[in-house]
PDB file of C-alpha atoms in Angstrom:
ATOM      1  CA  UNK Y1078      -7.445   5.758 -16.467  1.00 87.00           C
ATOM      2  CA  UNK Y1079      -5.186   7.375 -13.905  1.00 94.00           C
ATOM      3  CA  UNK Y1080      -6.264   7.249 -10.209  1.00 97.00           C
ATOM      4  CA  UNK Y1081      -3.450   9.221  -8.900  1.00 97.00           C
ATOM      5  CA  UNK Y1082      -1.183  11.803 -10.696  1.00 98.00           C
ATOM      6  CA  UNK Y1083       1.961  13.207  -9.043  1.00 98.00           C
ATOM      7  CA  UNK Y1084       3.277  16.499 -10.325  1.00 97.00           C
ATOM      8  CA  UNK Y1085       6.802  17.801  -9.629  1.00 97.00           C
ATOM      9  CA  UNK Y1086       6.757  16.505  -6.030  1.00 97.00           C
ATOM     10  CA  UNK Y1087       9.609  17.481  -3.841  1.00 95.00           C
ATOM     11  CA  UNK Y1088      10.057  16.506  -0.221  1.00 94.00           C
ATOM     12  CA  UNK Y1089      12.737  17.602   2.297  1.00 90.00           C
ATOM     13  CA  UNK Y1090      12.980  16.532   5.900  1.00 89.00           C
ATOM     14  CA  UNK Y1091      13.970  18.721   8.847  1.00 85.00           C
ATOM     15  CA  UNK Y1092      17.400  17.149   8.980  1.00 80.00           C
ATOM     16  CA  UNK Y1093      18.129  18.520   5.414  1.00 74.00           C
ATOM     17  CA  UNK Y1094      17.541  15.126   3.808  1.00 77.00           C
ATOM     18  CA  UNK Y1095      15.851  15.558   0.368  1.00 76.00           C
ATOM     19  CA  UNK Y1096      13.802  12.404   0.082  1.00 89.00           C
ATOM     20  CA  UNK Y1097      12.094  13.203  -3.210  1.00 94.00           C
ATOM     21  CA  UNK Y1098      13.222  15.441  -6.030  1.00 94.00           C
ATOM     22  CA  UNK Y1099      10.759  16.695  -8.743  1.00 95.00           C
ATOM     23  CA  UNK Y1100       8.970  13.521  -8.972  1.00 97.00           C
ATOM     24  CA  UNK Y1101       6.248  13.270 -11.729  1.00 97.00           C
ATOM     25  CA  UNK Y1102       4.227  10.076 -12.445  1.00 97.00           C
ATOM     26  CA  UNK Y1103       0.872   8.640 -12.706  1.00 97.00           C
ATOM     27  CA  UNK Y1104      -0.656   5.584 -11.063  1.00 97.00           C
ATOM     28  CA  UNK Y1105      -3.458   3.806 -13.074  1.00 97.00           C
ATOM     29  CA  UNK Y1106      -6.712   2.413 -11.522  1.00 97.00           C
ATOM     30  CA  UNK Y1107      -7.323  -1.200 -11.080  1.00 97.00           C
ATOM     31  CA  UNK Y1108      -3.617  -2.245 -11.358  1.00 97.00           C
ATOM     32  CA  UNK Y1109      -0.745  -2.925  -9.251  1.00 98.00           C
ATOM     33  CA  UNK Y1110       1.964  -0.202  -9.466  1.00 98.00           C
ATOM     34  CA  UNK Y1111       5.262  -1.261  -7.860  1.00 98.00           C
ATOM     35  CA  UNK Y1112       7.726   1.404  -6.574  1.00 97.00           C
ATOM     36  CA  UNK Y1113      11.198  -0.334  -6.395  1.00 96.00           C
ATOM     37  CA  UNK Y1114      14.841   0.533  -5.910  1.00 94.00           C
ATOM     38  CA  UNK Y1115      17.477   0.602  -3.298  1.00 92.00           C
ATOM     39  CA  UNK Y1116      16.887   1.624   0.328  1.00 89.00           C
ATOM     40  CA  UNK Y1117      16.693   5.319   0.901  1.00 86.00           C
ATOM     41  CA  UNK Y1118      15.350   6.079  -2.607  1.00 90.00           C
ATOM     42  CA  UNK Y1119      12.157   7.718  -1.318  1.00 92.00           C
ATOM     43  CA  UNK Y1120       9.674   4.954  -1.972  1.00 94.00           C
ATOM     44  CA  UNK Y1121       8.226   4.852   1.453  1.00 92.00           C
ATOM     45  CA  UNK Y1122       8.191   8.609   1.677  1.00 93.00           C
ATOM     46  CA  UNK Y1123       6.051   8.772  -1.494  1.00 95.00           C
ATOM     47  CA  UNK Y1124       3.604   6.281  -0.173  1.00 94.00           C
ATOM     48  CA  UNK Y1125       3.165   8.401   3.036  1.00 93.00           C
ATOM     49  CA  UNK Y1126       2.645  11.527   0.959  1.00 95.00           C
ATOM     50  CA  UNK Y1127      -0.382   9.817  -0.747  1.00 96.00           C
ATOM     51  CA  UNK Y1128      -2.449   9.733   2.478  1.00 93.00           C
ATOM     52  CA  UNK Y1129      -0.706  12.451   4.293  1.00 93.00           C
ATOM     53  CA  UNK Y1130       1.013  10.279   6.920  1.00 90.00           C
ATOM     54  CA  UNK Y1131       4.118  12.392   6.263  1.00 88.00           C
ATOM     55  CA  UNK Y1132       2.130  15.140   8.164  1.00 85.00           C
ATOM     56  CA  UNK Y1133       3.299  13.200  11.303  1.00 78.00           C
ATOM     57  CA  UNK Y1134       6.990  13.271  10.336  1.00 80.00           C
ATOM     58  CA  UNK Y1135       9.603  16.006  10.657  1.00 84.00           C
ATOM     59  CA  UNK Y1136       9.028  17.416   7.156  1.00 85.00           C
ATOM     60  CA  UNK Y1137      10.628  20.763   6.323  1.00 87.00           C
ATOM     61  CA  UNK Y1138       9.089  21.460   3.039  1.00 88.00           C
ATOM     62  CA  UNK Y1139       6.887  19.845   0.463  1.00 91.00           C
ATOM     63  CA  UNK Y1140       6.011  21.200  -3.089  1.00 94.00           C
ATOM     64  CA  UNK Y1141       4.217  19.900  -6.008  1.00 96.00           C
ATOM     65  CA  UNK Y1142       0.863  18.181  -6.279  1.00 97.00           C
ATOM     66  CA  UNK Y1143      -0.694  14.710  -5.813  1.00 97.00           C
ATOM     67  CA  UNK Y1144      -4.042  14.603  -7.441  1.00 97.00           C
ATOM     68  CA  UNK Y1145      -6.482  11.824  -6.420  1.00 97.00           C
ATOM     69  CA  UNK Y1146      -9.325  11.888  -8.952  1.00 95.00           C
ATOM     70  CA  UNK Y1147      -8.237  15.314  -9.746  1.00 94.00           C
ATOM     71  CA  UNK Y1148      -8.136  16.640  -6.126  1.00 96.00           C
ATOM     72  CA  UNK Y1149      -4.843  17.867  -4.689  1.00 97.00           C
ATOM     73  CA  UNK Y1150      -4.509  15.787  -1.465  1.00 96.00           C
ATOM     74  CA  UNK Y1151      -1.711  18.149  -0.229  1.00 96.00           C
ATOM     75  CA  UNK Y1152      -4.112  21.069  -0.249  1.00 95.00           C
ATOM     76  CA  UNK Y1153      -4.365  22.274   3.423  1.00 93.00           C
ATOM     77  CA  UNK Y1154      -8.096  22.311   3.210  1.00 94.00           C
ATOM     78  CA  UNK Y1155      -8.244  18.445   2.501  1.00 95.00           C
ATOM     79  CA  UNK Y1156     -10.090  16.400   5.254  1.00 94.00           C
ATOM     80  CA  UNK Y1157      -7.203  14.190   6.215  1.00 93.00           C
ATOM     81  CA  UNK Y1158      -9.375  11.725   7.989  1.00 90.00           C
ATOM     82  CA  UNK Y1159     -11.585  11.197   4.946  1.00 92.00           C
ATOM     83  CA  UNK Y1160      -8.453  10.839   2.803  1.00 95.00           C
ATOM     84  CA  UNK Y1161      -7.094   8.113   4.814  1.00 92.00           C
ATOM     85  CA  UNK Y1162     -10.382   6.292   4.492  1.00 91.00           C
ATOM     86  CA  UNK Y1163      -9.933   6.504   0.791  1.00 94.00           C
ATOM     87  CA  UNK Y1164      -6.380   5.559   0.758  1.00 96.00           C
ATOM     88  CA  UNK Y1165      -5.551   2.639   3.119  1.00 94.00           C
ATOM     89  CA  UNK Y1166      -2.114   1.662   4.275  1.00 93.00           C
ATOM     90  CA  UNK Y1167      -0.582  -1.704   5.205  1.00 93.00           C
ATOM     91  CA  UNK Y1168       2.869  -1.556   6.704  1.00 91.00           C
ATOM     92  CA  UNK Y1169       5.808  -3.981   6.606  1.00 90.00           C
ATOM     93  CA  UNK Y1170       5.114  -5.309  10.258  1.00 89.00           C
ATOM     94  CA  UNK Y1171       1.641  -6.325  11.100  1.00 91.00           C
ATOM     95  CA  UNK Y1172       0.239  -4.323  13.917  1.00 91.00           C
ATOM     96  CA  UNK Y1173      -2.849  -5.951  15.254  1.00 94.00           C
ATOM     97  CA  UNK Y1174      -5.130  -4.253  17.868  1.00 95.00           C
ATOM     98  CA  UNK Y1175      -5.301  -5.867  21.176  1.00 96.00           C
ATOM     99  CA  UNK Y1176      -8.766  -7.224  20.619  1.00 97.00           C
ATOM    100  CA  UNK Y1177     -10.437 -10.181  18.915  1.00 98.00           C
ATOM    101  CA  UNK Y1178     -10.095 -10.975  15.233  1.00 98.00           C
ATOM    102  CA  UNK Y1179     -13.657  -9.645  14.814  1.00 97.00           C
ATOM    103  CA  UNK Y1180     -13.023  -6.500  16.817  1.00 97.00           C
ATOM    104  CA  UNK Y1181      -9.994  -5.578  14.729  1.00 97.00           C
ATOM    105  CA  UNK Y1182     -12.256  -5.412  11.754  1.00 97.00           C
ATOM    106  CA  UNK Y1183     -15.239  -3.664  13.251  1.00 97.00           C
ATOM    107  CA  UNK Y1184     -13.215  -1.048  15.341  1.00 93.00           C
ATOM    108  CA  UNK Y1185     -12.829   1.403  12.533  1.00 91.00           C
ATOM    109  CA  UNK Y1186     -16.430   1.014  11.308  1.00 93.00           C
ATOM    110  CA  UNK Y1187     -17.806   1.510  14.748  1.00 93.00           C
ATOM    111  CA  UNK Y1188     -15.626   4.759  15.117  1.00 89.00           C
ATOM    112  CA  UNK Y1189     -17.347   5.927  12.091  1.00 87.00           C
ATOM    113  CA  UNK Y1190     -20.860   5.256  13.541  1.00 89.00           C
ATOM    114  CA  UNK Y1191     -21.718   1.785  12.155  1.00 89.00           C
ATOM    115  CA  UNK Y1192     -23.804   0.003  14.736  1.00 91.00           C
ATOM    116  CA  UNK Y1193     -25.971  -2.391  12.867  1.00 95.00           C
ATOM    117  CA  UNK Y1194     -24.729  -5.915  13.887  1.00 94.00           C
ATOM    118  CA  UNK Y1195     -25.708  -7.398  10.540  1.00 96.00           C
ATOM    119  CA  UNK Y1196     -23.847  -4.847   8.619  1.00 95.00           C
ATOM    120  CA  UNK Y1197     -20.768  -5.286  10.852  1.00 96.00           C
ATOM    121  CA  UNK Y1198     -20.909  -9.080  10.360  1.00 96.00           C
ATOM    122  CA  UNK Y1199     -21.205  -8.651   6.612  1.00 96.00           C
ATOM    123  CA  UNK Y1200     -18.231  -6.320   6.641  1.00 96.00           C
ATOM    124  CA  UNK Y1201     -16.066  -8.855   8.655  1.00 97.00           C
ATOM    125  CA  UNK Y1202     -16.842 -11.722   6.332  1.00 97.00           C
ATOM    126  CA  UNK Y1203     -16.376  -9.648   3.123  1.00 96.00           C
ATOM    127  CA  UNK Y1204     -13.067  -8.194   4.068  1.00 96.00           C
ATOM    128  CA  UNK Y1205     -11.630 -11.454   5.489  1.00 97.00           C
ATOM    129  CA  UNK Y1206     -12.618 -13.145   2.106  1.00 95.00           C
ATOM    130  CA  UNK Y1207     -11.006 -10.360   0.189  1.00 93.00           C
ATOM    131  CA  UNK Y1208      -7.772 -10.912   2.136  1.00 94.00           C
ATOM    132  CA  UNK Y1209      -7.993 -14.621   1.637  1.00 92.00           C
ATOM    133  CA  UNK Y1210      -8.218 -15.216   5.331  1.00 96.00           C
ATOM    134  CA  UNK Y1211     -11.862 -16.205   5.913  1.00 96.00           C
ATOM    135  CA  UNK Y1212     -11.398 -19.934   5.539  1.00 95.00           C
ATOM    136  CA  UNK Y1213      -8.737 -19.999   8.077  1.00 96.00           C
ATOM    137  CA  UNK Y1214     -10.340 -17.928  10.832  1.00 97.00           C
ATOM    138  CA  UNK Y1215     -14.137 -18.018  10.276  1.00 97.00           C
ATOM    139  CA  UNK Y1216     -14.710 -20.352  13.279  1.00 97.00           C
ATOM    140  CA  UNK Y1217     -12.608 -18.408  15.712  1.00 97.00           C
ATOM    141  CA  UNK Y1218     -13.379 -14.688  15.100  1.00 98.00           C
ATOM    142  CA  UNK Y1219     -13.517 -14.117  18.938  1.00 97.00           C
ATOM    143  CA  UNK Y1220     -10.017 -15.381  19.510  1.00 97.00           C
ATOM    144  CA  UNK Y1221      -7.360 -12.757  20.225  1.00 98.00           C
ATOM    145  CA  UNK Y1222      -5.843 -11.442  16.918  1.00 98.00           C
ATOM    146  CA  UNK Y1223      -2.315 -11.749  18.529  1.00 97.00           C
ATOM    147  CA  UNK Y1224      -2.769 -15.487  18.480  1.00 96.00           C
ATOM    148  CA  UNK Y1225      -2.647 -15.612  14.691  1.00 96.00           C
ATOM    149  CA  UNK Y1226       0.496 -16.432  12.742  1.00 94.00           C
ATOM    150  CA  UNK Y1227       2.651 -13.660  11.286  1.00 92.00           C
ATOM    151  CA  UNK Y1228       1.266 -14.240   7.903  1.00 93.00           C
ATOM    152  CA  UNK Y1229      -2.314 -14.347   9.100  1.00 95.00           C
ATOM    153  CA  UNK Y1230      -1.703 -11.074  11.104  1.00 96.00           C
ATOM    154  CA  UNK Y1231      -0.552  -9.315   7.876  1.00 94.00           C
ATOM    155  CA  UNK Y1232      -3.609 -10.473   5.991  1.00 95.00           C
ATOM    156  CA  UNK Y1233      -5.789  -9.343   8.880  1.00 96.00           C
ATOM    157  CA  UNK Y1234      -4.133  -5.884   8.680  1.00 95.00           C
ATOM    158  CA  UNK Y1235      -5.022  -5.972   4.926  1.00 95.00           C
ATOM    159  CA  UNK Y1236      -8.635  -6.950   5.729  1.00 96.00           C
ATOM    160  CA  UNK Y1237      -8.837  -4.269   8.340  1.00 96.00           C
ATOM    161  CA  UNK Y1238      -7.913  -1.638   5.654  1.00 95.00           C
ATOM    162  CA  UNK Y1239     -10.344  -3.148   3.285  1.00 95.00           C
ATOM    163  CA  UNK Y1240     -13.248  -3.154   5.753  1.00 95.00           C
ATOM    164  CA  UNK Y1241     -13.267   0.669   5.403  1.00 93.00           C
ATOM    165  CA  UNK Y1242     -13.924   0.409   1.715  1.00 92.00           C
ATOM    166  CA  UNK Y1243     -10.931   2.418   0.453  1.00 95.00           C
ATOM    167  CA  UNK Y1244     -10.318   3.242  -3.122  1.00 96.00           C
ATOM    168  CA  UNK Y1245      -6.567   2.896  -3.006  1.00 97.00           C
ATOM    169  CA  UNK Y1246      -4.468   0.369  -0.934  1.00 96.00           C
ATOM    170  CA  UNK Y1247      -0.795   1.233  -0.167  1.00 97.00           C
ATOM    171  CA  UNK Y1248       1.568  -1.495   0.885  1.00 96.00           C
ATOM    172  CA  UNK Y1249       5.044  -0.849   2.226  1.00 95.00           C
ATOM    173  CA  UNK Y1250       6.997  -4.141   2.178  1.00 93.00           C
ATOM    174  CA  UNK Y1251       3.991  -6.150   3.435  1.00 92.00           C
ATOM    175  CA  UNK Y1252       5.736  -9.536   3.124  1.00 91.00           C
ATOM    176  CA  UNK Y1253       9.271  -8.702   4.338  1.00 88.00           C
ATOM    177  CA  UNK Y1254       8.913 -10.884   7.398  1.00 83.00           C
ATOM    178  CA  UNK Y1255       6.821 -13.644   6.032  1.00 87.00           C
ATOM    179  CA  UNK Y1256       7.717 -17.146   4.851  1.00 89.00           C
ATOM    180  CA  UNK Y1257       7.196 -17.958   1.233  1.00 92.00           C
ATOM    181  CA  UNK Y1258       3.849 -19.659   1.690  1.00 91.00           C
ATOM    182  CA  UNK Y1259       2.441 -16.675   3.604  1.00 89.00           C
ATOM    183  CA  UNK Y1260       4.023 -14.389   0.967  1.00 92.00           C
ATOM    184  CA  UNK Y1261       2.343 -16.336  -1.879  1.00 92.00           C
ATOM    185  CA  UNK Y1262      -1.047 -15.897  -0.064  1.00 91.00           C
ATOM    186  CA  UNK Y1263      -0.647 -12.146   0.234  1.00 91.00           C
ATOM    187  CA  UNK Y1264       0.449 -11.878  -3.319  1.00 93.00           C
ATOM    188  CA  UNK Y1265      -2.507 -14.010  -4.638  1.00 93.00           C
ATOM    189  CA  UNK Y1266      -4.874 -11.737  -2.684  1.00 92.00           C
ATOM    190  CA  UNK Y1267      -3.411  -8.598  -4.165  1.00 95.00           C
ATOM    191  CA  UNK Y1268      -3.862 -10.059  -7.721  1.00 95.00           C
ATOM    192  CA  UNK Y1269      -7.488 -10.520  -7.082  1.00 93.00           C
ATOM    193  CA  UNK Y1270      -7.985  -7.143  -5.308  1.00 94.00           C
ATOM    194  CA  UNK Y1271      -6.680  -5.205  -8.148  1.00 96.00           C
ATOM    195  CA  UNK Y1272      -9.997  -5.856 -10.044  1.00 94.00           C
ATOM    196  CA  UNK Y1273     -11.672  -3.479  -7.563  1.00 94.00           C
ATOM    197  CA  UNK Y1274      -8.844  -1.339  -6.039  1.00 95.00           C
ATOM    198  CA  UNK Y1275      -5.944   0.663  -7.064  1.00 97.00           C
ATOM    199  CA  UNK Y1276      -2.794  -0.922  -5.423  1.00 98.00           C
ATOM    200  CA  UNK Y1277       0.592   0.646  -4.779  1.00 98.00           C
ATOM    201  CA  UNK Y1278       3.203  -1.757  -3.612  1.00 97.00           C
ATOM    202  CA  UNK Y1279       6.719  -1.171  -2.281  1.00 96.00           C
ATOM    203  CA  UNK Y1280       8.065  -4.829  -2.688  1.00 95.00           C
ATOM    204  CA  UNK Y1281      10.675  -6.367  -0.416  1.00 90.00           C
ATOM    205  CA  UNK Y1282      12.755  -7.794  -3.268  1.00 91.00           C
ATOM    206  CA  UNK Y1283      13.284  -7.326  -6.918  1.00 92.00           C
ATOM    207  CA  UNK Y1284      11.857 -10.747  -7.612  1.00 93.00           C
ATOM    208  CA  UNK Y1285       8.559  -9.780  -5.980  1.00 94.00           C
ATOM    209  CA  UNK Y1286       8.629  -6.527  -8.023  1.00 95.00           C
ATOM    210  CA  UNK Y1287       8.891  -8.587 -11.131  1.00 94.00           C
ATOM    211  CA  UNK Y1288       6.218 -10.994 -10.109  1.00 95.00           C
ATOM    212  CA  UNK Y1289       3.640  -8.301  -9.107  1.00 96.00           C
ATOM    213  CA  UNK Y1290       4.081  -5.245 -11.338  1.00 97.00           C
ATOM    214  CA  UNK Y1291       1.555  -4.225 -13.808  1.00 97.00           C
ATOM    215  CA  UNK Y1292       3.370  -0.939 -13.809  1.00 98.00           C
ATOM    216  CA  UNK Y1293       6.770  -0.315 -12.241  1.00 97.00           C
ATOM    217  CA  UNK Y1294       8.626   2.839 -11.204  1.00 97.00           C
ATOM    218  CA  UNK Y1295      12.362   2.815 -10.353  1.00 97.00           C
ATOM    219  CA  UNK Y1296      13.601   5.196  -7.599  1.00 96.00           C
ATOM    220  CA  UNK Y1297      17.249   6.120  -6.864  1.00 95.00           C
ATOM    221  CA  UNK Y1298      18.255   8.562  -4.261  1.00 93.00           C
ATOM    222  CA  UNK Y1299      15.043  10.546  -4.380  1.00 93.00           C
ATOM    223  CA  UNK Y1300      14.804  10.650  -8.114  1.00 95.00           C
ATOM    224  CA  UNK Y1301      12.353   8.840 -10.417  1.00 97.00           C
ATOM    225  CA  UNK Y1302      14.729   7.202 -12.833  1.00 96.00           C
ATOM    226  CA  UNK Y1303      12.262   5.355 -15.019  1.00 96.00           C
ATOM    227  CA  UNK Y1304       8.656   4.075 -15.145  1.00 96.00           C
ATOM    228  CA  UNK Y1305       6.635   1.930 -17.518  1.00 95.00           C
ATOM    229  CA  UNK Y1306       4.859  -1.526 -17.865  1.00 96.00           C
ATOM    230  CA  UNK Y1307       6.241  -4.008 -15.470  1.00 95.00           C
ATOM    231  CA  UNK Y1308       6.821  -6.619 -18.224  1.00 92.00           C
ATOM    232  CA  UNK Y1309       8.989  -4.003 -20.102  1.00 93.00           C
ATOM    233  CA  UNK Y1310      10.822  -2.387 -17.264  1.00 94.00           C
ATOM    234  CA  UNK Y1311      12.178  -5.620 -15.957  1.00 93.00           C
ATOM    235  CA  UNK Y1312      13.195  -7.209 -19.358  1.00 92.00           C
ATOM    236  CA  UNK Y1313      14.211  -4.172 -21.420  1.00 92.00           C
ATOM    237  CA  UNK Y1314      14.910  -1.218 -19.221  1.00 93.00           C
ATOM    238  CA  UNK Y1315      15.890   1.983 -20.963  1.00 94.00           C
ATOM    239  CA  UNK Y1316      18.088   3.494 -18.396  1.00 93.00           C
ATOM    240  CA  UNK Y1317      21.440   1.935 -17.521  1.00 94.00           C
ATOM    241  CA  UNK Y1318      20.844   2.594 -13.882  1.00 94.00           C
ATOM    242  CA  UNK Y1319      17.621   0.527 -14.010  1.00 94.00           C
ATOM    243  CA  UNK Y1320      19.389  -2.209 -15.837  1.00 93.00           C
ATOM    244  CA  UNK Y1321      22.119  -2.266 -13.383  1.00 92.00           C
ATOM    245  CA  UNK Y1322      19.682  -2.683 -10.405  1.00 93.00           C
ATOM    246  CA  UNK Y1323      17.493  -5.147 -12.090  1.00 91.00           C
ATOM    247  CA  UNK Y1324      20.459  -7.461 -13.040  1.00 89.00           C
ATOM    248  CA  UNK Y1325      21.995  -7.229  -9.530  1.00 84.00           C
ATOM    249  CA  UNK Y1326      25.017  -5.024 -10.437  1.00 81.00           C
ATOM    250  CA  UNK Y1327      24.150  -2.917  -7.380  1.00 71.00           C
ATOM    251  CA  UNK Y1328      21.610  -2.602  -4.591  1.00 61.00           C
TER     252      UNK Y1328
END
């Protein structure tokens, strides 16, 4: 079952850059879909279209449709705040709030009106467990979040997104600055999370793309070149451009 369907999406920035050209694709529920390709291919722009973060950029024109459960998220009447609660985002660099570990997780819930201490505590523990961080921080939840290691901060950002109970989680190179052990913990958490969430990942390397992709989509200069099952796309690509990239001939 498809969670997100993209239909003929084109995106152009104010400087004339055409970041996406006629992209049509689908993203299945409860799986990890990897968007990969050289820098400047439009992967991050597409992620930001899903939850309308591109509204904050210098976009000249957008056309096409992005359907989330059949509803076009690009429709001007869409409640963008509600949309971003459904579609969470984790960026390449962890940005923790200048609060305690606990407050990083309860801040968004409190903004939405949750005041019950028991429910807040349950949300803190649940989201930290989902992000594979609970065992490392459960006895220091009142410590400043900035005191955590880079890998822990990245998983805290993931937990903060999960605390709002999204349906889709977008990740833009979430392990690009992490050591191999921290990267492994984030990847393991994502493999568990896909049972309950739809995950869209822009990986930091072709190796990570191959490890993580249930489904994979190759982008080149704003064009969707090829898509398919991850195990097929990385072993038997149909398009020569995909094959050249996967085998390291360019990029």
